[in-house]
Amino acid sequence: MTDVPRRKPTLDEVAERAGVSRSAASRVLNNAPHVRRDKREAVLRAIRELDYVPDTTARALATRQRGVAALVISGESPSIFADPFFARVIVGASAALEVADLHLMLCLAATDRSRRRLEELLRARGVDGVMLMAVREDDPVLRIAGETELPVVFGGRPVGFEPSWYVDVDNVGGARQATEHLIARGRRRVVMICGPLDAQVSRARHRGYREAMILAGLEPLPPECGNFTRLSGAAAMAELLKRHPDLDGVFAANDNMAADALRALRGAGRAVPGDVAVVGFDDLDIAEITEPSLTTVHQSIQDLGHEMARLLVRLIAGEEPSSLILPTHLVTRSST
């Protein structure tokens, strides 16, 4: 009697035995570094128990490199291309990828159609890894990033989620230093122009403002939120002047909003820094040409892009690097 050949176990069965998703089992099989230790151990145990042997041809296809890294920006296209912040990120990332012989692919994920195309790109492994910027709370891109088997590096951390790999800036410390500077200049009614509160960067900078005010024995005032654009800074400043006509200090969460806050203050007949002192965040080129020139928190935006790319290159190479938080420092100019 001829023995019936034993059916080979499938990757789906390995995943079921390990209690993980198929994509997680595949990441373990391909020795991807971005897998939690407990999941990795469960999958390896299931592989031994089931005597699973992977299809080497399929595995080779799945692990081949394309020589391309994607920079995914989740935001509205017009505002992105008008913002020098993202230009600096792209320059920094491109320089690091060039050293590693990787091309940079820029993907904007602001619409349902663009997100579907991104999902298809990652599913087909059309790139070797992903850098993800400007993610908001409940952003659909988070689901797409969570389902891919490719390494993902975040630029900044999203709300309510701690990614495995990220490069961030000391937003809390920088905002605290900005507010402390205003207080040291004798300002007591300090207000804040915040970014959208569904973005972690906005919450972190607001937290720094609150900490500095409370430590100084002053009342933190509710922020007025803009969207990091110049026009939103002017609108927020006008609203804050209505609510708090006795304000004497302003911390704006980025230089774009601070620049038009200065314009709104001039339009309201407030002298800067005589009546109101103003501090921004980023240290963009615009900070040097505003009238008066803008005191701001410097962050190396180009380094942010550069370190994101370097981190991604190490992940693609199979290493297990650590995430980074980049320092900030205050640059004092005429607005304070």
XYZ file of C-alpha atoms in Angstrom:
336
model
C 0.000 0.000 0.000
C 1.419 3.364 -1.065
C 1.692 6.023 1.622
C -0.289 9.157 0.869
C 2.100 12.125 0.797
C 1.684 14.328 3.833
C 0.198 17.716 2.947
C 2.569 20.599 3.583
C 1.378 23.075 6.217
C 0.639 26.560 4.954
C 1.706 29.949 6.242
C -1.933 30.596 7.203
C -1.813 27.542 9.473
C 1.425 28.753 11.031
C -0.185 32.136 11.721
C -3.275 30.491 13.220
C -1.179 28.231 15.473
C 0.905 31.225 16.620
C -2.150 33.410 17.181
C -0.903 36.177 14.866
C -1.883 37.630 11.501
C -0.567 36.130 8.284
C 1.423 39.308 7.619
C 3.106 39.049 11.038
C 4.025 35.426 10.356
C 5.435 36.443 6.981
C 7.537 39.188 8.576
C 9.042 36.643 10.980
C 9.726 34.242 8.123
C 11.505 36.987 6.175
C 13.503 37.954 9.256
C 12.082 41.463 9.278
C 13.264 43.361 12.362
C 9.980 45.207 13.033
C 8.209 42.340 14.865
C 7.537 42.160 18.613
C 9.628 39.549 20.401
C 6.646 37.600 21.759
C 5.108 37.351 18.277
C 8.402 36.294 16.757
C 8.823 33.524 19.355
C 5.239 32.305 18.860
C 5.704 32.080 15.084
C 9.036 30.271 15.360
C 7.470 27.821 17.799
C 4.563 27.170 15.397
C 7.008 26.620 12.529
C 8.807 23.945 14.557
C 5.618 22.271 15.730
C 4.099 22.128 12.236
C 7.419 21.340 10.540
C 6.684 24.184 8.148
C 9.059 24.578 5.180
C 8.707 27.877 3.262
C 8.521 28.077 -0.512
C 12.019 29.370 -1.267
C 11.022 30.796 -4.646
C 8.179 32.823 -3.184
C 10.382 33.908 -0.313
C 13.066 35.134 -2.680
C 10.498 37.149 -4.604
C 9.109 38.577 -1.379
C 12.459 39.720 -0.061
C 14.048 41.168 -3.182
C 14.929 44.838 -3.007
C 13.697 47.499 -5.395
C 16.282 50.153 -4.567
C 13.524 52.630 -3.668
C 12.329 54.150 -0.375
C 8.997 55.964 -0.130
C 8.447 59.222 1.749
C 4.727 59.326 2.439
C 3.217 62.661 3.474
C -0.325 62.517 4.759
C -1.704 65.977 4.079
C -3.192 68.371 1.575
C -1.010 68.725 -1.515
C -1.113 72.548 -2.000
C -0.129 73.351 1.595
C 2.653 70.764 1.540
C 4.361 72.235 -1.513
C 4.006 75.761 -0.120
C 5.626 74.810 3.191
C 9.441 75.009 3.309
C 9.387 72.534 6.224
C 8.695 69.596 3.922
C 11.232 70.765 1.356
C 13.941 70.549 4.009
C 12.777 67.083 5.083
C 12.984 65.888 1.462
C 16.491 67.320 1.015
C 17.726 65.591 4.174
C 16.134 62.241 3.352
C 17.357 62.299 -0.239
C 20.965 62.924 0.838
C 20.960 59.932 3.200
C 19.328 57.615 0.651
C 21.796 58.630 -2.043
C 24.663 57.377 0.136
C 22.857 54.036 0.414
C 22.150 53.874 -3.356
C 18.402 54.134 -2.798
C 16.038 56.339 -4.789
C 13.439 58.516 -3.066
C 9.785 58.163 -4.069
C 7.464 60.918 -2.822
C 3.889 59.789 -2.131
C 1.122 62.180 -1.072
C -1.710 60.458 0.763
C -4.337 63.179 1.095
C -7.250 61.510 -0.754
C -8.959 58.125 -0.791
C -7.587 57.466 -4.279
C -4.012 58.335 -3.323
C -4.259 56.123 -0.225
C -5.530 53.200 -2.323
C -2.585 53.633 -4.682
C -0.227 53.695 -1.696
C -1.775 50.520 -0.342
C -1.326 48.791 -3.709
C 2.289 49.967 -3.909
C 3.143 48.555 -0.498
C 1.247 45.318 -1.071
C 3.215 44.758 -4.287
C 6.437 45.597 -2.415
C 7.201 48.283 -4.963
C 9.501 49.942 -2.434
C 11.918 48.613 0.188
C 10.633 50.720 3.070
C 8.524 53.695 4.078
C 9.052 57.015 5.848
C 5.763 58.469 7.062
C 5.175 62.167 7.824
C 2.348 64.432 9.025
C 0.074 61.712 10.377
C -3.004 62.850 12.293
C -5.152 61.024 14.830
C -7.290 58.285 13.205
C -5.466 58.845 9.903
C -6.284 56.012 7.408
C -2.565 55.878 6.565
C -1.937 54.407 10.026
C -3.904 51.283 9.055
C -1.998 50.978 5.785
C 1.339 51.331 7.589
C 0.285 48.784 10.200
C -0.594 46.154 7.606
C 2.535 46.325 5.467
C 5.361 43.866 5.910
C 7.861 46.569 4.968
C 9.842 48.554 7.546
C 8.204 51.877 8.435
C 9.864 54.888 10.075
C 7.687 57.714 11.382
C 8.668 61.359 11.291
C 7.146 62.404 14.602
C 4.869 60.199 16.647
C 1.130 59.926 15.981
C -1.518 60.537 18.643
C -2.210 57.508 20.840
C 0.291 55.247 19.106
C 3.956 54.544 19.813
C 5.563 53.292 16.592
C 8.458 50.866 16.677
C 10.730 53.300 14.858
C 10.528 57.072 14.672
C 12.587 60.239 14.543
C 11.043 63.065 16.515
C 11.993 66.469 17.881
C 11.977 67.577 21.510
C 8.714 69.441 20.996
C 7.796 69.614 24.681
C 11.213 70.916 25.726
C 11.384 73.422 22.874
C 7.920 74.819 23.614
C 8.730 75.006 27.314
C 11.908 76.964 26.546
C 10.005 79.346 24.250
C 7.412 80.084 26.926
C 10.017 80.413 29.672
C 11.816 82.964 27.494
C 8.647 85.070 27.248
C 8.131 84.841 31.003
C 11.762 85.829 31.621
C 11.076 88.943 29.497
C 8.417 89.933 32.033
C 5.372 88.664 30.125
C 2.520 87.409 32.296
C -0.471 87.100 29.923
C 1.099 84.648 27.478
C -1.179 82.985 24.913
C -0.508 80.204 22.436
C -1.344 79.722 18.771
C -1.452 75.951 18.498
C -1.535 73.578 15.566
C -4.376 71.082 15.000
C -4.862 69.086 18.202
C -5.284 65.818 16.297
C -1.535 66.033 15.583
C 0.907 64.880 18.262
C 3.331 67.712 17.478
C 0.624 70.232 18.404
C -0.228 68.472 21.645
C 3.426 68.200 22.619
C 4.101 71.902 22.013
C 0.945 72.850 23.900
C 2.087 70.667 26.778
C 5.425 72.501 26.892
C 3.609 75.849 27.011
C 1.351 74.693 29.852
C 4.250 73.269 31.867
C 6.217 76.518 31.659
C 3.203 78.625 32.659
C 2.256 76.414 35.601
C 5.850 76.200 36.881
C 5.992 80.014 36.814
C 2.747 80.265 38.803
C 0.864 81.700 35.810
C -2.459 80.677 34.307
C -2.199 78.762 30.999
C -4.831 80.197 28.674
C -6.804 78.046 26.199
C -4.976 77.969 22.859
C -6.335 79.154 19.545
C -5.676 76.503 16.919
C -4.445 77.122 13.401
C -3.327 74.640 10.765
C 0.373 75.630 10.550
C -0.277 78.007 7.611
C 0.402 81.758 7.645
C -3.233 82.755 7.122
C -4.357 80.602 10.035
C -1.818 82.381 12.249
C -3.338 85.765 11.445
C -6.868 84.502 12.116
C -5.824 82.890 15.404
C -4.045 86.059 16.533
C -7.118 88.181 15.788
C -9.287 85.826 17.840
C -6.851 85.832 20.770
C -6.801 89.653 20.786
C -10.599 89.623 21.070
C -10.574 87.114 23.935
C -7.551 88.496 25.771
C -7.027 92.183 24.899
C -4.472 92.429 27.723
C -2.193 89.684 26.323
C 1.494 90.563 26.329
C 3.170 87.416 24.967
C 2.504 84.943 22.137
C 4.010 81.542 21.513
C 3.117 80.245 18.046
C 3.623 76.542 17.336
C 5.454 77.234 14.051
C 7.101 80.135 12.247
C 4.502 80.322 9.493
C 1.740 81.094 11.977
C 4.033 83.389 13.990
C 4.860 85.440 10.870
C 1.249 86.367 10.216
C 0.564 86.755 13.931
C 3.108 89.595 13.764
C 1.171 91.100 10.850
C -2.110 90.845 12.761
C -0.565 92.525 15.803
C 0.678 95.419 13.655
C -2.788 95.738 12.150
C -4.252 95.959 15.664
C -1.817 98.716 16.621
C 0.275 96.541 18.961
C 4.009 97.160 18.991
C 6.311 94.108 18.956
C 8.070 93.570 21.285
C 7.016 96.734 23.180
C 3.402 95.679 23.779
C 3.552 92.007 22.827
C 6.549 89.666 22.544
C 6.325 86.794 20.036
C 8.172 83.463 19.721
C 7.798 80.895 16.928
C 9.030 77.345 16.364
C 11.132 75.790 13.533
C 13.636 78.531 12.630
C 12.629 78.684 8.983
C 14.121 81.292 6.644
C 11.056 83.472 7.135
C 12.021 84.029 10.793
C 14.932 86.244 9.708
C 12.924 88.474 7.358
C 9.767 89.164 9.386
C 9.350 92.673 10.817
C 10.643 92.529 13.494
C 12.801 89.401 13.040
C 11.376 86.432 14.877
C 12.690 84.789 18.023
C 12.094 81.090 17.491
C 12.909 77.551 18.553
C 15.423 76.009 16.188
C 15.012 72.429 15.068
C 17.175 70.899 12.371
C 14.477 69.942 9.879
C 16.990 68.668 7.349
C 18.465 66.417 10.039
C 14.959 65.090 10.721
C 14.692 63.867 7.126
C 18.286 62.656 7.093
C 17.932 60.602 10.287
C 14.611 59.116 9.174
C 16.276 57.866 6.009
C 19.350 56.569 7.865
C 17.090 54.677 10.283
C 15.142 53.166 7.392
C 18.336 52.110 5.579
C 19.483 50.261 8.700
C 16.108 48.496 8.983
C 16.230 47.438 5.336
C 19.702 46.026 6.004
C 18.292 43.856 8.814
C 19.645 45.853 11.742
C 17.676 46.822 14.852
C 18.361 50.538 15.388
C 16.885 52.734 18.108
C 14.490 55.612 17.557
C 15.756 59.172 17.920
C 14.597 62.429 19.498
C 16.468 65.428 18.091
C 17.336 68.443 20.292
C 16.096 72.020 19.927
C 17.438 75.400 21.041
C 16.185 78.968 21.202
C 17.337 81.579 18.680
C 16.747 85.086 20.051
C 15.898 87.909 17.633
C 14.041 91.220 17.751
C 10.469 90.006 18.400
C 11.212 89.520 22.108
